Amino acid sequence: MEDSPEKKSLRRLLLEKRDCTSSDLLEIASKKIQNRLLTIDAYKNAQKVGAYYSIGSEIKTRDMIQEVLSGGRDMFLPRVTGSSMEFKRIEKFSSLEEGAFGIMEPRDVCQTEDTLDVILVPTVGVSLDGTRLGYGHGYYDRYLAERKTLTISLTLEKQVIGRIPGSAHDVSMDWIVTEDRTIRV
């Protein structure tokens, strides 16, 4: 899945913009996004929730993960193997180990699940029509192309832009949640 030069340039620009966000502002925005998630019935009622373990300037998900675990729902995080990704169930943070790209992911012994109710998707940028710009590796697009799962893009308001050049392999998001808005695509 080779990206166009336009997508590569846009990704670089949006990552620079996001990386300039102070850690305090990122924490505040992440908390607001966590609260907004609870206004989405499909998320609130989901029993099997997929998420990502945030790194760097991504929307912080640790509290969201803990909230799902504390609420008695099943939490699944991605594990990368080669060019594919699978979601594995965790019961606590000690079920994680450092994996691909230095990201915390479930240990290999954790149970794999292919039918999740909803997945919180990391996002570099997103347009109002649900076209998501990720990191360019295609893991989420390949995973989601094979499954019908409700997707929620978590992103800062400043990462929502008018247009993102689409590719045939891109999977659109169903919802976009920022610190300021909840958007059903």
Short mmCIF file of C-alpha atoms in Angstrom, two decimals:
data_model
loop_
_atom_site.label_atom_id
_atom_site.label_comp_id
_atom_site.label_asym_id
_atom_site.label_seq_id
_atom_site.Cartn_x
_atom_site.Cartn_y
_atom_site.Cartn_z
CA MET A 1 0.00 0.00 0.00
CA GLU A 2 2.13 2.82 -1.30
CA ASP A 3 1.02 6.33 -0.38
CA SER A 4 0.87 9.22 -2.81
CA PRO A 5 3.36 12.08 -2.31
CA GLU A 6 0.35 14.27 -1.38
CA LYS A 7 -0.62 11.89 1.45
CA LYS A 8 2.97 11.66 2.70
CA SER A 9 3.28 15.44 2.76
CA LEU A 10 -0.08 15.87 4.51
CA ARG A 11 0.84 13.22 7.09
CA ARG A 12 4.13 14.98 7.86
CA LEU A 13 2.34 18.35 8.23
CA LEU A 14 -0.42 16.95 10.48
CA LEU A 15 2.05 15.04 12.68
CA GLU A 16 4.12 18.21 13.15
CA LYS A 17 0.94 20.10 14.07
CA ARG A 18 -0.16 17.40 16.55
CA ASP A 19 3.33 17.03 18.05
CA CYS A 20 3.27 20.75 18.96
CA THR A 21 0.38 20.12 21.36
CA SER A 22 1.45 20.48 25.00
CA SER A 23 1.11 17.40 27.19
CA ASP A 24 -1.32 19.27 29.47
CA LEU A 25 -3.56 20.23 26.56
CA LEU A 26 -3.39 16.67 25.24
CA GLU A 27 -4.49 15.30 28.63
CA ILE A 28 -7.42 17.74 28.79
CA ALA A 29 -8.48 16.97 25.21
CA SER A 30 -8.22 13.21 25.83
CA LYS A 31 -10.46 13.48 28.90
CA LYS A 32 -13.04 15.48 26.92
CA ILE A 33 -12.93 12.87 24.15
CA GLN A 34 -13.39 10.09 26.71
CA ASN A 35 -16.50 11.87 28.03
CA ARG A 36 -17.84 12.41 24.49
CA LEU A 37 -17.46 8.70 23.73
CA LEU A 38 -20.05 8.00 26.40
CA THR A 39 -22.65 9.93 24.38
CA ILE A 40 -22.41 7.37 21.57
CA ASP A 41 -24.84 4.53 22.34
CA ALA A 42 -22.99 2.05 20.10
CA TYR A 43 -19.84 2.63 22.16
CA LYS A 44 -21.58 2.79 25.52
CA ASN A 45 -23.42 -0.49 24.85
CA ALA A 46 -20.55 -2.34 23.16
CA GLN A 47 -19.46 -5.46 25.02
CA LYS A 48 -16.30 -6.07 22.95
CA VAL A 49 -14.30 -2.87 22.58
CA GLY A 50 -11.12 -2.56 20.53
CA ALA A 51 -8.72 0.29 21.22
CA TYR A 52 -5.07 1.23 20.81
CA TYR A 53 -2.44 1.90 23.44
CA SER A 54 -1.48 5.51 22.78
CA ILE A 55 2.05 6.74 22.19
CA GLY A 56 3.54 10.20 21.71
CA SER A 57 1.03 12.89 20.84
CA GLU A 58 -1.87 10.49 20.14
CA ILE A 59 -5.12 10.90 22.06
CA LYS A 60 -4.42 9.23 25.41
CA THR A 61 -6.34 5.97 25.76
CA ARG A 62 -5.11 4.49 29.04
CA ASP A 63 -8.06 5.90 31.05
CA MET A 64 -10.50 4.81 28.32
CA ILE A 65 -9.08 1.28 28.45
CA GLN A 66 -9.32 1.25 32.26
CA GLU A 67 -12.92 2.50 32.13
CA VAL A 68 -13.92 -0.37 29.82
CA LEU A 69 -12.11 -2.94 31.98
CA SER A 70 -13.62 -1.54 35.20
CA GLY A 71 -17.08 -1.56 33.63
CA GLY A 72 -16.91 -5.32 33.07
CA ARG A 73 -16.72 -5.07 29.29
CA ASP A 74 -14.14 -6.91 27.20
CA MET A 75 -11.13 -4.86 26.02
CA PHE A 76 -9.04 -5.80 22.99
CA LEU A 77 -5.83 -4.20 21.78
CA PRO A 78 -3.96 -4.81 18.52
CA ARG A 79 -0.91 -7.05 18.19
CA VAL A 80 1.16 -6.70 15.02
CA THR A 81 2.69 -9.78 13.44
CA GLY A 82 4.52 -9.18 10.17
CA SER A 83 2.19 -7.21 7.89
CA SER A 84 -1.00 -8.14 9.74
CA MET A 85 -2.69 -7.12 12.94
CA GLU A 86 -5.06 -8.96 15.25
CA PHE A 87 -6.95 -7.87 18.34
CA LYS A 88 -6.32 -9.74 21.58
CA ARG A 89 -8.22 -9.53 24.86
CA ILE A 90 -6.56 -8.00 27.88
CA GLU A 91 -7.82 -8.18 31.44
CA LYS A 92 -5.28 -5.79 32.95
CA PHE A 93 -2.32 -3.68 31.90
CA SER A 94 0.10 -6.41 32.99
CA SER A 95 -1.22 -8.42 29.99
CA LEU A 96 0.82 -6.06 27.78
CA GLU A 97 4.40 -6.12 26.51
CA GLU A 98 6.39 -3.88 24.20
CA GLY A 99 5.79 -4.91 20.62
CA ALA A 100 6.07 -3.59 17.09
CA PHE A 101 7.08 0.07 16.76
CA GLY A 102 7.72 0.21 20.54
CA ILE A 103 3.97 0.16 21.23
CA MET A 104 2.51 -1.77 24.15
CA GLU A 105 0.46 -4.70 22.86
CA PRO A 106 -1.14 -7.86 24.29
CA ARG A 107 1.10 -10.83 24.96
CA ASP A 108 0.85 -13.58 22.37
CA VAL A 109 -0.96 -15.87 24.86
CA CYS A 110 -3.92 -13.48 25.10
CA GLN A 111 -7.13 -14.63 23.40
CA THR A 112 -7.64 -13.40 19.81
CA GLU A 113 -11.08 -12.07 18.81
CA ASP A 114 -12.27 -11.32 15.28
CA THR A 115 -15.73 -9.92 15.98
CA LEU A 116 -15.54 -6.69 17.94
CA ASP A 117 -18.49 -4.36 18.46
CA VAL A 118 -16.48 -1.14 18.09
CA ILE A 119 -12.86 -0.09 17.53
CA LEU A 120 -11.27 3.18 18.65
CA VAL A 121 -8.88 4.03 15.82
CA PRO A 122 -5.69 6.11 16.10
CA THR A 123 -5.73 9.00 13.66
CA VAL A 124 -3.17 11.40 12.21
CA GLY A 125 -5.88 13.31 10.34
CA VAL A 126 -9.47 12.83 9.21
CA SER A 127 -11.91 14.59 6.89
CA LEU A 128 -15.58 15.16 7.68
CA ASP A 129 -16.54 12.42 5.20
CA GLY A 130 -14.67 9.90 7.38
CA THR A 131 -11.53 9.50 5.28
CA ARG A 132 -8.80 8.77 7.79
CA LEU A 133 -5.10 9.37 7.47
CA GLY A 134 -3.07 6.97 9.59
CA TYR A 135 0.66 6.40 9.81
CA GLY A 136 0.86 4.87 6.33
CA HIS A 137 1.51 1.24 7.24
CA GLY A 138 -2.04 0.11 6.37
CA TYR A 139 -2.59 -2.19 9.38
CA TYR A 140 -6.01 -0.77 10.29
CA ASP A 141 -7.18 -0.56 6.66
CA ARG A 142 -6.24 -4.20 6.02
CA TYR A 143 -7.85 -5.34 9.28
CA LEU A 144 -11.07 -3.35 8.85
CA ALA A 145 -11.47 -4.23 5.16
CA GLU A 146 -12.13 -7.84 6.20
CA ARG A 147 -14.57 -7.07 9.02
CA LYS A 148 -17.74 -5.09 9.57
CA THR A 149 -16.94 -3.28 12.80
CA LEU A 150 -18.09 0.16 13.94
CA THR A 151 -15.12 2.54 13.88
CA ILE A 152 -14.52 5.67 15.93
CA SER A 153 -11.67 7.99 15.02
CA LEU A 154 -10.16 9.73 18.04
CA THR A 155 -8.40 12.94 17.11
CA LEU A 156 -7.74 16.54 18.04
CA GLU A 157 -10.04 19.12 16.48
CA LYS A 158 -7.07 20.64 14.64
CA GLN A 159 -6.51 17.29 12.86
CA VAL A 160 -9.96 17.41 11.19
CA ILE A 161 -9.42 18.87 7.74
CA GLY A 162 -11.50 19.55 4.64
CA ARG A 163 -10.09 16.86 2.38
CA ILE A 164 -7.78 13.88 2.62
CA PRO A 165 -6.80 12.22 -0.65
CA GLY A 166 -8.37 8.77 -0.61
CA SER A 167 -6.98 5.47 -1.85
CA ALA A 168 -8.84 2.34 -2.93
CA HIS A 169 -7.76 0.51 0.24
CA ASP A 170 -8.88 3.21 2.71
CA VAL A 171 -11.65 2.27 5.15
CA SER A 172 -13.91 5.16 6.21
CA MET A 173 -14.63 5.93 9.84
CA ASP A 174 -18.19 5.75 11.18
CA TRP A 175 -17.66 8.38 13.88
CA ILE A 176 -15.15 11.16 14.57
CA VAL A 177 -14.67 12.30 18.16
CA THR A 178 -12.63 15.39 19.02
CA GLU A 179 -12.41 17.47 22.17
CA ASP A 180 -15.04 19.81 20.66
CA ARG A 181 -17.36 17.62 18.58
CA THR A 182 -18.89 14.20 18.11
CA ILE A 183 -19.55 13.61 14.41
CA ARG A 184 -21.49 10.75 12.90
CA VAL A 185 -20.18 10.24 9.37
#
